[in-house]
Amino acid sequence: MDLERFCASSRVVIVAGKGGVGKTTVTAALATAAARTGMSVLIVEVEGKSGLAACFDRPSLTYEETELRPGLRARTLTPDDALLEYLDDHGMRRISRRLSRSGALDVVATAVPGMRDILVLGKVKQLERAGVADLIVLDAPAAGHAVNFLVSARGLVDAVKVGPINKQATDVLELLHDAARCQVVLVTLPEETPVNELVDTAYAIEDRAGVALGPIVVNGCVTARSAEAGHTREAIEADAAVAGHTISPAEVDALARATAFRTDLRERQVAQCERLARKLPLPQVRLPFLFTADVGPAEIDILADALAAGIGALDPVGAR
Amino acid sequence: MTDLSRLVDTSHVAICCGTGGVGKTTTAAALAIEGARRGRNTVVVTIDPAKRLANALGLDELSNAPHAIPRARWDRDGRARPGGHLHALMLDTKTTFDQLVVKYALSDEQSAQILENRFYRNIAGALSGTQEYMAMEKLYELHDAGTFDLIVVDTPPTRHALDFLDAPNRLTRLLDHRVFRFFIVPTRATLRVGSRAAQAFLRPIARVVGSEAVDDVIAFFRAFEGMEEGFRERAAAVNALLASSETKFVLVTSPRRDAVEEAEFFAGRLAEGAYAVDALVVNRVHDHYCSISPDVLRERAAQLASVDRAVVDSPETAARARLADRYADLAELEEIATRERAELAGLEERVASASIVHVPELGHDVHDFDALGAVAAHLVAGTAPGRDGSASVPDR
């Protein structure tokens, strides 16, 4: 399955995962990869964090769209923004500021659980319907909130039986349940706990939210070039002798420990990916661990390449 | 950089804060184990721990009360100081809130009314900020019980986690709020004017969220009448505990840029509240393996990989290629070790008066007592290298 087909298969992609797994980085990479195929892409950020902007060397994002690269735009869409806009749209412009200032808005939003989520998703649906972009990539809130985020629509349809919120929730449910319009890409790390939590989240999303799951993105996979070469001091000294390379004992020691660390880490990661595959029959796209502490445009480009290659290599039957 | 042994030995409360995914719960558990091993009666309050860590701590089911962990599990070598105990609990937000309501209700009827109210159930179960609030409530309860020497508290993994600083005030502020007065106006004053103003205000809200929801809110606020004072006193007591010199704040982060930025945000929030960062724990730091720069290592890799002076298929070429691979692998690890230290420099400067500890990337998940013990050893042994990254103590 090539990247273009994947990106065209649904107009909204929700990227979800636990904090610290690189969900935001994957959002940026996926959007970049899609924009490169010539699509117009909009990234929607819902938590008001600076991470996404930093991926593109920007100080911050705003409620107004910003162009990050040709064909790639981004904006924030926090629940508070969404609520104000919603009230404005529903003939309550005059009282919306007052409601917000007095704190009544907080109380009301609390009165209806999932209200904030539904307003965000409702706005995303509105953007999708308006065709503002060929692809909308949503950087979802961190899981387990991701599950709540996605099931909020169903709860609200039951809780609020009439009126605009019910309509909004019904529309959102339609969007979420339609695989041709929306899919969720889950992100994890090849480590024990993140894998376990991803499996739980995946089943919860399929069972409770009824949203189609795209491939799993396994982030931070290290490579070990020297895995075959051997990482004992003896192997290194023997190679140095044959190669005629002078090497100090401290350097032998450093090479031995560093290569052992990587080989070992890689083996454990591969085992975790295999365990994930056994527990969750979804295709995996593996992204490389980047040996840079920060992620900027150059790193996003590398990850976008890897993502495009990974999606390109997927079995078209297995991928939705 | 100093280690955390003093903090573990002398503080009464240690609050671990930081963004999600940086090992906050693990750090809290490791600090608690160390406290117990140093002879203190310790309890750790965890919030949503990963399953295996929860199992290790004996938290198989929701356990909102401290649960003793058998000594044999955290003192396998039998070398811990006598007198120490380790307890753990997993915060159950709703139960904690329910207990608080029951405590301050003026009558059984009042508490029943509140506990059954749908608006209350939403607040107790899901309101962002409630978890933070209840973590502080649980902390105060454990402090008030007077049995524990050291209470280690994990905080929720959200950006709003530091709302706990504000959390106890939050409900009282809501109660003080004119919205509250506004919602209870229809009962208090029978003045038609007030009632009519309320109606004019509530009608549009009801149109959006449905009148049922609005009724729930009104019923909640009415039911709450008379309990404000109790909650207000409790909030003041929690605030005093947080501000006390016996309470220490441990900021937890990883060395990646996004996490460091969040940590800086947290440090700023703490400073706003006039709280000091007493300790900074940086988890999963890559160690330096040598003092050669990444550039030099990469150069060596490139030289070894070039085959211009040897026959392509010779054993010498193969040996050179293998060495080149090893140098390239090492160069990347040195690169990230250097970058991480640069990434942390600003934050570490900002919290310069704190104990700063780097816990090395252990290369495996931490979810049993042996691994937690290893983390604890790093926390109190101060294995962190200097800021220039030159002097490093390898982890193996």
XYZ file of C-alpha atoms in Angstrom:
716
model
C 0.000 0.000 0.000
C 1.564 3.280 -0.964
C 1.472 6.372 1.169
C -0.818 8.266 -1.175
C -3.450 5.570 -0.988
C -3.141 5.382 2.767
C -3.540 9.132 3.184
C -6.456 9.224 0.770
C -8.244 6.368 2.534
C -9.768 8.648 5.154
C -9.917 12.375 5.483
C -9.255 12.491 9.217
C -6.417 10.649 10.933
C -6.374 10.779 14.729
C -2.918 10.072 16.151
C -3.171 8.730 19.700
C -0.862 7.232 22.280
C 0.396 7.549 25.820
C 2.484 10.516 26.918
C 6.150 10.204 26.033
C 5.818 7.810 23.097
C 6.328 10.492 20.468
C 2.722 10.963 19.381
C 3.337 14.577 18.462
C 6.445 13.713 16.455
C 4.516 11.064 14.560
C 1.712 13.553 13.892
C 4.246 15.966 12.406
C 5.954 13.235 10.356
C 2.699 11.808 9.005
C 1.432 15.241 8.019
C 4.755 16.049 6.363
C 4.788 12.775 4.451
C 1.225 13.350 3.243
C 1.938 16.941 2.207
C 4.874 15.714 0.133
C 2.519 13.628 -1.978
C 0.845 16.876 -3.022
C -2.099 16.748 -0.645
C -3.160 19.780 1.350
C -2.816 18.841 5.001
C -4.019 20.462 8.211
C -2.622 19.534 11.627
C -4.951 20.109 14.567
C -3.426 20.379 18.031
C -5.838 20.099 20.964
C -3.783 20.526 24.124
C -2.111 23.876 23.611
C 1.382 22.415 23.998
C 4.412 23.737 22.180
C 5.821 20.398 20.986
C 4.212 20.405 17.577
C 5.305 23.932 16.779
C 8.851 23.031 17.833
C 8.909 20.173 15.297
C 8.689 22.868 12.638
C 10.894 25.405 14.400
C 7.968 27.617 15.305
C 7.508 29.205 18.720
C 3.819 28.287 18.973
C 0.633 27.601 17.067
C -2.534 29.656 17.211
C -6.250 29.234 16.701
C -5.683 30.767 13.274
C -4.090 28.446 10.737
C -0.373 28.863 10.083
C 1.400 27.529 7.005
C 4.359 25.417 8.133
C 5.523 24.260 4.732
C 3.937 24.401 1.298
C 0.742 22.350 1.527
C 1.037 21.905 5.287
C -0.883 24.052 7.754
C -1.469 23.773 11.487
C -3.731 25.254 14.116
C -4.741 24.720 17.715
C -8.224 23.719 18.741
C -8.522 23.609 22.499
C -11.855 22.737 24.132
C -12.203 26.288 25.445
C -11.769 27.719 21.953
C -14.218 25.195 20.585
C -16.835 25.979 23.225
C -16.679 29.721 22.623
C -16.915 29.246 18.895
C -19.789 26.867 19.344
C -21.738 29.355 21.429
C -20.992 32.085 18.918
C -22.252 29.846 16.139
C -25.425 29.118 18.056
C -26.603 32.647 18.502
C -25.046 33.145 21.905
C -22.267 35.471 20.956
C -23.505 38.074 23.403
C -23.579 35.857 26.412
C -20.629 33.610 25.534
C -17.990 36.062 26.818
C -19.967 36.682 29.952
C -20.430 32.962 30.531
C -16.742 32.431 30.027
C -15.658 35.295 32.294
C -17.972 34.348 35.125
C -16.758 30.756 35.225
C -20.260 29.511 34.459
C -18.917 27.949 31.305
C -16.623 25.719 33.328
C -19.495 24.659 35.510
C -21.711 23.923 32.534
C -19.027 22.029 30.655
C -18.490 19.964 33.772
C -22.171 19.276 34.066
C -21.997 17.345 30.835
C -19.057 14.936 30.737
C -17.451 14.654 27.357
C -18.833 18.029 26.358
C -15.362 19.463 25.797
C -14.285 16.471 23.745
C -17.385 16.555 21.632
C -16.926 20.227 20.902
C -13.379 19.581 19.671
C -14.418 16.596 17.580
C -17.487 18.481 16.371
C -15.266 21.250 15.124
C -12.986 18.717 13.418
C -16.043 17.238 11.738
C -17.046 20.705 10.606
C -13.571 21.262 9.136
C -13.745 17.887 7.420
C -17.174 18.628 5.970
C -16.039 22.038 4.786
C -13.155 20.365 2.963
C -10.541 22.696 4.426
C -7.839 20.158 3.576
C -7.408 16.830 1.817
C -6.200 15.358 5.097
C -6.692 16.497 8.693
C -4.226 15.025 11.179
C -5.357 15.350 14.774
C -2.826 15.106 17.587
C -5.119 13.519 20.182
C -4.851 13.986 23.938
C -2.639 11.459 25.695
C -4.204 8.053 26.431
C -6.076 6.872 28.566
C -7.777 10.152 27.872
C -7.688 9.097 24.208
C -10.278 6.428 24.862
C -12.542 8.847 26.732
C -11.992 11.361 23.988
C -13.266 8.924 21.391
C -16.151 7.430 23.366
C -17.490 10.766 24.574
C -19.800 11.054 21.570
C -21.653 7.861 22.374
C -22.131 8.847 26.019
C -23.442 12.241 25.038
C -25.950 10.962 22.543
C -27.513 9.097 25.462
C -27.087 11.811 28.084
C -28.377 14.769 26.107
C -31.352 13.538 24.160
C -32.283 16.658 22.234
C -30.827 19.933 21.094
C -27.650 21.031 19.372
C -25.286 18.979 21.532
C -27.165 15.819 20.668
C -26.946 16.725 16.991
C -23.247 17.452 17.360
C -22.591 14.134 19.117
C -24.588 12.221 16.515
C -22.587 13.821 13.707
C -19.328 13.028 15.481
C -20.382 9.391 15.946
C -21.069 9.172 12.234
C -17.613 10.526 11.483
C -15.879 8.183 13.918
C -17.731 5.090 12.724
C -17.051 5.693 9.067
C -13.696 4.160 8.163
C -13.738 6.065 4.903
C -13.783 9.331 6.811
C -11.769 8.677 9.938
C -9.130 6.326 11.317
C -6.944 6.175 14.397
C -3.192 5.644 14.234
C -1.839 4.455 17.569
C 1.734 5.190 18.550
C 3.851 3.218 20.997
C 7.438 2.420 21.945
C 8.968 -1.062 21.663
C 8.995 -1.465 25.447
C 7.041 -3.666 27.793
C 4.746 -1.149 29.469
C 3.942 0.976 26.415
C 3.165 -2.208 24.433
C 0.816 -3.487 27.142
C -0.956 -0.164 27.354
C -1.230 0.121 23.606
C -2.919 -3.274 23.364
C -5.467 -2.243 26.026
C -6.078 1.079 24.306
C -6.494 -0.560 20.881
C -9.152 -2.969 22.117
C -10.912 -0.242 24.080
C -11.037 1.979 21.012
C -12.340 -0.760 18.724
C -14.874 -2.082 21.215
C -16.076 1.083 22.859
C -15.552 3.768 20.260
C -16.000 1.705 17.115
C -13.289 3.622 15.318
C -11.209 1.998 12.583
C -7.583 1.439 13.535
C -4.856 2.123 11.011
C -1.354 0.681 11.305
C 0.435 0.858 14.654
C 3.441 3.141 14.645
C 6.281 1.764 16.773
C 8.499 4.711 17.507
C 12.109 4.782 18.660
C 13.417 1.526 17.178
C 17.221 1.463 17.482
C 19.495 -0.148 14.957
C 22.762 -1.858 15.789
C 25.115 -1.873 12.826
C 27.615 -3.863 14.789
C 25.193 -6.558 15.932
C 26.846 -9.160 13.693
C 30.392 -7.998 14.338
C 30.473 -9.072 17.970
C 30.898 -6.797 20.933
C 33.452 -8.522 23.118
C 36.783 -6.860 23.819
C 38.514 -9.853 22.247
C 36.541 -9.532 18.993
C 37.331 -5.830 18.820
C 41.047 -6.321 19.560
C 41.246 -9.112 16.991
C 39.636 -6.940 14.312
C 41.923 -4.028 15.201
C 44.976 -6.297 14.813
C 43.848 -7.612 11.411
C 42.932 -4.106 10.259
C 46.202 -2.639 11.449
C 44.293 -0.090 13.496
C 45.937 1.195 16.653
C 43.472 1.382 19.496
C 43.777 2.192 23.194
C 42.377 -0.130 25.868
C 39.948 2.623 26.938
C 38.640 2.849 23.396
C 38.234 -0.923 23.152
C 36.286 -0.758 26.373
C 34.063 2.063 25.141
C 33.351 0.289 21.845
C 32.597 -2.964 23.638
C 30.175 -1.431 26.106
C 28.463 0.814 23.593
C 27.922 -1.915 21.019
C 26.790 -4.380 23.666
C 24.258 -1.824 24.896
C 22.847 -1.274 21.429
C 22.774 -4.913 20.411
C 21.054 -5.810 23.630
C 18.547 -2.970 23.364
C 17.753 -3.842 19.773
C 17.126 -7.494 20.636
C 14.746 -6.535 23.413
C 12.940 -4.096 21.137
C 12.519 -6.665 18.363
C 11.093 -9.076 20.934
C 8.608 -6.411 22.064
C 7.516 -5.724 18.460
C 6.948 -9.443 17.993
C 4.993 -9.628 21.225
C 2.884 -6.698 20.059
C 2.227 -8.435 16.737
C 1.050 -11.561 18.576
C -1.279 -9.607 20.834
C -2.615 -7.231 18.221
C -3.147 -8.325 14.628
C -2.506 -4.919 13.088
C 0.284 -3.961 10.691
C 3.254 -2.195 12.276
C 5.274 0.676 10.922
C 8.592 1.043 12.743
C 10.286 4.398 13.035
C 13.965 4.739 13.889
C 15.254 6.048 17.192
C 16.893 9.392 16.495
C 20.147 10.005 18.254
C 19.368 13.650 18.776
C 17.825 14.929 21.954
C 15.624 17.381 20.107
C 13.283 16.986 17.186
C 13.218 19.728 14.578
C 12.419 19.949 10.867
C 15.425 17.804 9.855
C 14.364 14.988 12.177
C 10.747 15.253 11.053
C 11.963 14.811 7.463
C 13.831 11.634 8.412
C 10.780 10.263 10.202
C 8.500 11.237 7.311
C 10.767 9.239 4.962
C 10.675 6.257 7.298
C 6.914 6.513 7.663
C 6.399 6.679 3.907
C 8.698 3.679 3.413
C 7.025 1.771 6.247
C 3.511 2.382 4.982
C 4.669 1.615 1.446
C 5.880 -1.792 2.603
C 2.586 -2.750 4.250
C 0.487 -5.539 2.911
C -2.529 -3.846 1.274
C -4.856 -6.490 2.672
C -3.696 -6.043 6.239
C -3.863 -2.276 6.116
C -7.101 -0.472 6.046
C 25.176 17.702 41.845
C 24.024 16.308 45.107
C 22.018 13.190 45.601
C 18.606 12.694 47.149
C 19.635 10.821 50.273
C 19.045 13.834 52.518
C 15.634 14.373 51.057
C 14.718 10.729 51.608
C 16.109 10.835 55.143
C 14.604 14.070 56.366
C 11.543 15.168 54.434
C 8.036 14.271 55.506
C 6.343 14.680 52.135
C 7.894 14.231 48.679
C 5.747 15.238 45.717
C 6.886 13.913 42.344
C 5.691 16.051 39.476
C 6.341 16.169 35.765
C 4.787 15.418 32.405
C 3.572 11.967 31.251
C 5.951 9.242 30.158
C 9.040 10.391 32.046
C 9.015 7.775 34.791
C 7.279 9.723 37.522
C 5.538 6.752 39.109
C 8.738 4.708 38.947
C 10.676 7.513 40.611
C 8.053 7.822 43.344
C 8.143 4.072 43.990
C 11.947 4.008 44.024
C 12.114 6.922 46.494
C 9.619 5.167 48.736
C 11.604 1.914 48.685
C 14.731 3.851 49.576
C 12.888 5.564 52.418
C 11.757 2.231 53.823
C 15.244 0.771 53.446
C 16.615 3.718 55.399
C 14.386 2.857 58.303
C 11.443 5.182 57.721
C 7.786 4.277 57.859
C 6.958 5.098 54.255
C 3.900 5.184 52.047
C 3.713 5.856 48.318
C 0.551 7.213 46.705
C 0.479 6.101 43.069
C -1.809 7.350 40.353
C -2.646 4.975 37.556
C 0.565 2.907 37.706
C 1.409 0.588 34.815
C -0.013 -2.861 35.426
C 3.222 -4.663 36.183
C 4.444 -1.972 38.534
C 1.080 -2.075 40.287
C 1.401 -5.833 40.613
C 4.891 -5.482 42.012
C 3.561 -3.067 44.625
C 0.771 -5.500 45.467
C -1.848 -3.142 44.054
C -3.726 -5.772 42.118
C -7.071 -4.223 42.736
C -8.121 -0.694 43.557
C -6.653 -0.076 46.958
C -7.409 3.358 48.248
C -5.989 2.615 51.689
C -2.297 2.034 52.458
C -1.352 -1.555 51.949
C 1.787 -2.948 53.576
C 4.348 -4.551 51.296
C 6.115 -7.514 52.918
C 9.650 -6.632 53.953
C 11.054 -9.625 52.082
C 10.138 -7.953 48.797
C 11.956 -4.663 49.273
C 14.750 -5.914 51.508
C 15.949 -8.976 49.674
C 19.524 -8.684 50.871
C 18.366 -8.118 54.458
C 20.579 -5.064 54.728
C 17.885 -2.431 55.162
C 17.870 -0.490 58.423
C 15.420 -1.825 60.995
C 12.234 0.084 61.679
C 11.387 0.796 58.055
C 8.052 -0.108 56.522
C 6.778 0.244 52.989
C 3.158 0.867 52.107
C 1.534 1.623 48.783
C -1.849 2.696 47.614
C -3.451 3.497 44.316
C -5.523 6.651 44.382
C -9.217 6.080 43.831
C -10.416 9.574 43.029
C -14.114 8.975 43.351
C -13.992 7.083 46.647
C -11.723 9.717 48.148
C -14.095 12.480 47.097
C -17.116 10.557 48.402
C -15.443 10.151 51.775
C -14.701 13.851 51.874
C -18.338 14.696 51.172
C -19.530 12.315 53.868
C -17.053 13.833 56.305
C -18.256 17.386 55.831
C -21.936 16.801 55.225
C -24.144 18.157 57.959
C -26.444 15.154 57.741
C -26.689 11.733 56.108
C -29.456 13.127 54.004
C -27.219 15.868 52.670
C -24.374 13.525 51.776
C -26.787 11.115 50.094
C -28.230 13.939 48.030
C -24.808 15.027 46.858
C -23.480 11.531 46.178
C -26.497 10.763 44.014
C -26.334 13.998 42.067
C -25.280 13.485 38.473
C -23.250 16.679 38.335
C -21.358 15.588 41.435
C -20.689 12.180 39.893
C -19.252 13.865 36.811
C -16.995 16.039 38.922
C -15.905 13.161 41.124
C -15.209 10.831 38.238
C -13.893 12.885 35.409
C -13.353 16.566 36.008
C -9.816 17.470 35.146
C -8.344 18.742 38.346
C -10.328 16.392 40.558
C -7.617 13.748 40.429
C -5.044 16.353 41.437
C -7.315 17.614 44.171
C -7.927 14.151 45.555
C -4.232 13.282 45.437
C -3.672 16.230 47.764
C -6.640 15.233 49.878
C -5.211 11.728 50.227
C -1.829 13.213 51.087
C -3.393 15.294 53.824
C -5.325 12.340 55.164
C -2.124 10.260 55.393
C -0.287 13.164 57.011
C -3.129 13.717 59.435
C -3.137 10.059 60.461
C 0.304 10.764 61.895
C 1.669 7.263 61.371
C 3.963 7.826 58.424
C 7.426 9.352 58.484
C 7.621 9.753 54.727
C 4.780 10.161 52.250
C 5.753 10.016 48.579
C 3.102 11.252 46.163
C 2.894 10.668 42.439
C 0.880 13.247 40.443
C -1.321 12.785 37.367
C 0.467 12.770 34.019
C -1.148 15.848 32.566
C 0.087 19.286 31.847
C -2.410 20.421 34.410
C -0.856 18.173 37.008
C 0.371 21.174 38.913
C -3.221 22.204 39.303
C -2.905 20.279 42.529
C -1.181 23.337 43.916
C -4.364 25.080 43.192
C -6.740 22.160 43.557
C -7.717 22.563 47.183
C -8.558 26.182 46.460
C -10.491 25.299 43.421
C -13.637 23.959 44.965
C -13.683 26.677 47.590
C -13.268 29.238 44.863
C -16.148 27.688 43.023
C -18.179 27.875 46.216
C -17.166 31.479 46.758
C -17.977 32.235 43.218
C -20.853 34.326 42.176
C -21.919 31.478 39.923
C -22.527 29.456 43.012
C -24.442 32.247 44.664
C -26.205 32.665 41.419
C -27.284 29.058 41.192
C -28.601 28.993 44.723
C -30.385 32.312 44.401
C -33.715 30.695 43.608
C -33.770 28.994 47.004
C -32.238 31.635 49.166
C -34.064 34.622 47.961
C -37.582 34.386 46.894
C -37.188 37.754 45.265
C -38.688 37.417 41.874
C -36.102 39.714 40.354
C -33.198 37.422 41.255
C -35.073 34.430 40.098
C -35.952 36.023 36.812
C -32.359 37.092 36.179
C -31.277 33.550 36.881
C -33.828 32.222 34.446
C -32.637 34.587 31.736
C -29.111 33.386 32.291
C -29.890 29.704 32.536
C -32.279 29.401 29.636
C -29.683 29.754 26.874
C -27.373 27.343 28.692
C -30.208 24.863 28.965
C -30.826 25.236 25.266
C -27.286 24.055 24.557
C -26.743 21.322 27.109
C -30.291 20.384 27.899
C -32.323 21.420 30.906
C -31.594 18.186 32.760
C -27.937 19.087 33.050
C -28.771 22.547 34.324
C -31.176 21.086 36.865
C -28.410 18.773 38.061
C -26.071 21.689 38.578
C -28.645 23.661 40.512
C -29.497 20.644 42.640
C -25.815 20.080 43.358
C -25.189 23.599 44.523
C -28.286 23.587 46.640
C -27.322 20.319 48.230
C -23.883 21.685 48.958
C -25.136 24.591 51.034
C -23.683 24.696 54.497
C -20.681 22.502 53.711
C -18.526 25.301 52.335
C -16.891 26.096 55.641
C -15.620 22.570 56.183
C -14.145 22.419 52.706
C -12.570 25.833 53.105
C -10.837 24.863 56.333
C -9.585 21.673 54.780
C -8.193 23.568 51.790
C -6.333 25.925 54.112
C -4.832 22.967 55.984
C -3.707 21.274 52.756
C -2.146 24.522 51.570
C -0.255 24.861 54.816
C 1.088 21.322 54.434
C 2.206 21.994 50.853
C 3.963 25.188 51.917
C 5.623 23.552 54.922
C 9.397 23.121 54.931
C 8.898 19.382 55.460
C 7.309 19.097 52.012
C 9.719 18.687 49.113
C 9.025 18.888 45.410
C 10.771 16.436 43.114
C 10.601 17.426 39.459
C 10.926 14.408 37.155
C 11.835 14.605 33.481
C 13.573 12.803 30.656
C 16.381 14.479 28.708
C 14.404 14.817 25.464
C 13.595 18.325 24.398
C 9.821 18.149 24.660
C 10.036 16.696 28.174
C 12.623 19.273 29.220
C 10.384 22.058 27.946
C 7.486 20.680 29.942
C 9.742 20.444 33.004
C 10.660 24.100 32.574
C 6.965 24.890 32.426
C 6.446 22.945 35.666
C 9.391 24.690 37.326
C 7.804 27.991 36.352
C 4.446 26.982 37.794
C 6.092 25.927 41.053
C 7.963 29.221 41.241
C 4.715 31.127 40.679
C 3.313 29.443 43.744
C 6.517 30.285 45.643
C 7.384 26.590 45.891
C 10.979 25.530 45.306
C 12.096 22.615 43.161
C 13.998 20.650 45.787
C 15.174 17.901 43.486
C 15.400 17.289 39.767
C 15.433 13.677 38.599
C 16.327 13.113 34.969
C 15.419 9.582 33.941
C 16.852 7.564 31.082
C 19.926 9.655 30.461
C 22.410 8.164 28.021
C 25.856 7.868 29.557
C 29.086 8.828 27.926
C 31.227 5.797 27.128
C 34.442 7.717 26.461
C 35.831 11.219 26.266
C 36.290 11.228 22.484
C 33.966 13.588 20.630
C 31.280 12.198 18.332
C 32.884 13.978 15.375
C 36.226 12.256 15.902
C 34.501 8.898 16.294
C 32.542 9.418 13.087
C 35.772 10.356 11.316
C 37.368 7.123 12.491
C 34.358 5.192 11.263
C 34.614 6.872 7.853
C 38.356 6.207 7.587
C 37.925 2.557 8.478
C 35.055 2.168 6.053
C 37.071 3.545 3.147
C 38.603 0.700 1.180
C 41.021 2.604 -1.033
C 44.203 0.970 0.219
C 43.064 -2.613 0.561
C 41.660 -5.331 -1.581
C 37.888 -5.355 -1.340
C 37.416 -8.953 -0.252
C 40.345 -9.240 2.126
C 39.996 -10.167 5.796
C 41.534 -6.782 6.529
C 38.691 -4.967 4.746
C 36.118 -7.040 6.590
C 37.757 -6.301 9.939
C 37.909 -2.604 9.081
C 34.225 -2.614 8.128
C 33.283 -4.253 11.415
C 35.302 -1.710 13.348
C 33.725 1.103 11.328
C 30.261 -0.151 12.308
C 31.237 -0.217 15.956
C 32.663 3.294 15.802
C 29.507 4.543 14.091
C 27.336 2.965 16.791
C 29.491 4.492 19.516
C 29.512 7.889 17.804
C 25.711 8.065 17.889
C 25.576 7.146 21.564
C 28.181 9.814 22.343
C 26.216 12.252 20.241
C 23.011 11.725 22.173
C 24.842 11.818 25.513
C 26.294 15.198 24.541
C 23.020 16.534 23.176
C 21.033 15.476 26.212
C 23.393 17.336 28.525
C 23.107 20.435 26.362
C 19.332 20.081 26.362
C 19.293 19.900 30.169
C 21.720 22.763 30.796
C 19.096 25.534 30.899
C 16.740 23.629 33.174
C 19.550 22.599 35.513
C 20.709 26.176 35.757
C 17.203 27.267 36.577
C 16.880 24.820 39.467
C 20.527 25.132 40.479
C 19.750 24.975 44.183
C 18.024 21.588 43.787
C 19.601 18.162 44.127
C 20.058 16.997 40.556
C 20.298 13.325 39.700
C 20.650 11.597 36.347
C 19.354 8.056 36.202
C 20.976 6.265 33.263
C 19.011 4.564 30.518
C 18.824 1.092 31.997
C 17.753 -0.461 28.726
C 14.862 -2.342 30.280
C 11.521 -1.683 31.872
C 11.421 -1.021 35.577
C 8.591 -2.967 37.125
C 9.984 -5.214 39.812
C 11.697 -4.600 43.118
C 15.165 -5.408 41.847
C 14.876 -2.858 39.057
C 13.245 -0.300 41.359
C 16.062 -0.887 43.817
C 18.577 -0.199 41.052
C 16.829 3.094 40.246
C 16.758 3.954 43.962
C 20.492 3.295 44.188
C 21.054 5.827 41.403
C 18.806 8.379 43.085
C 20.775 8.334 46.302
C 24.222 7.560 44.954
C 24.400 10.556 42.664
C 25.821 8.855 39.618
C 25.220 11.931 37.506
C 28.174 13.182 35.540
C 29.277 16.786 35.511
C 27.520 19.249 33.267
C 30.278 19.210 30.692
C 29.668 15.491 30.409
C 33.338 14.658 30.841
C 33.334 12.656 34.027
C 30.897 9.844 33.755
C 30.313 6.854 35.938
C 29.229 4.040 33.672
C 26.212 2.058 34.731
C 27.717 -1.288 34.068
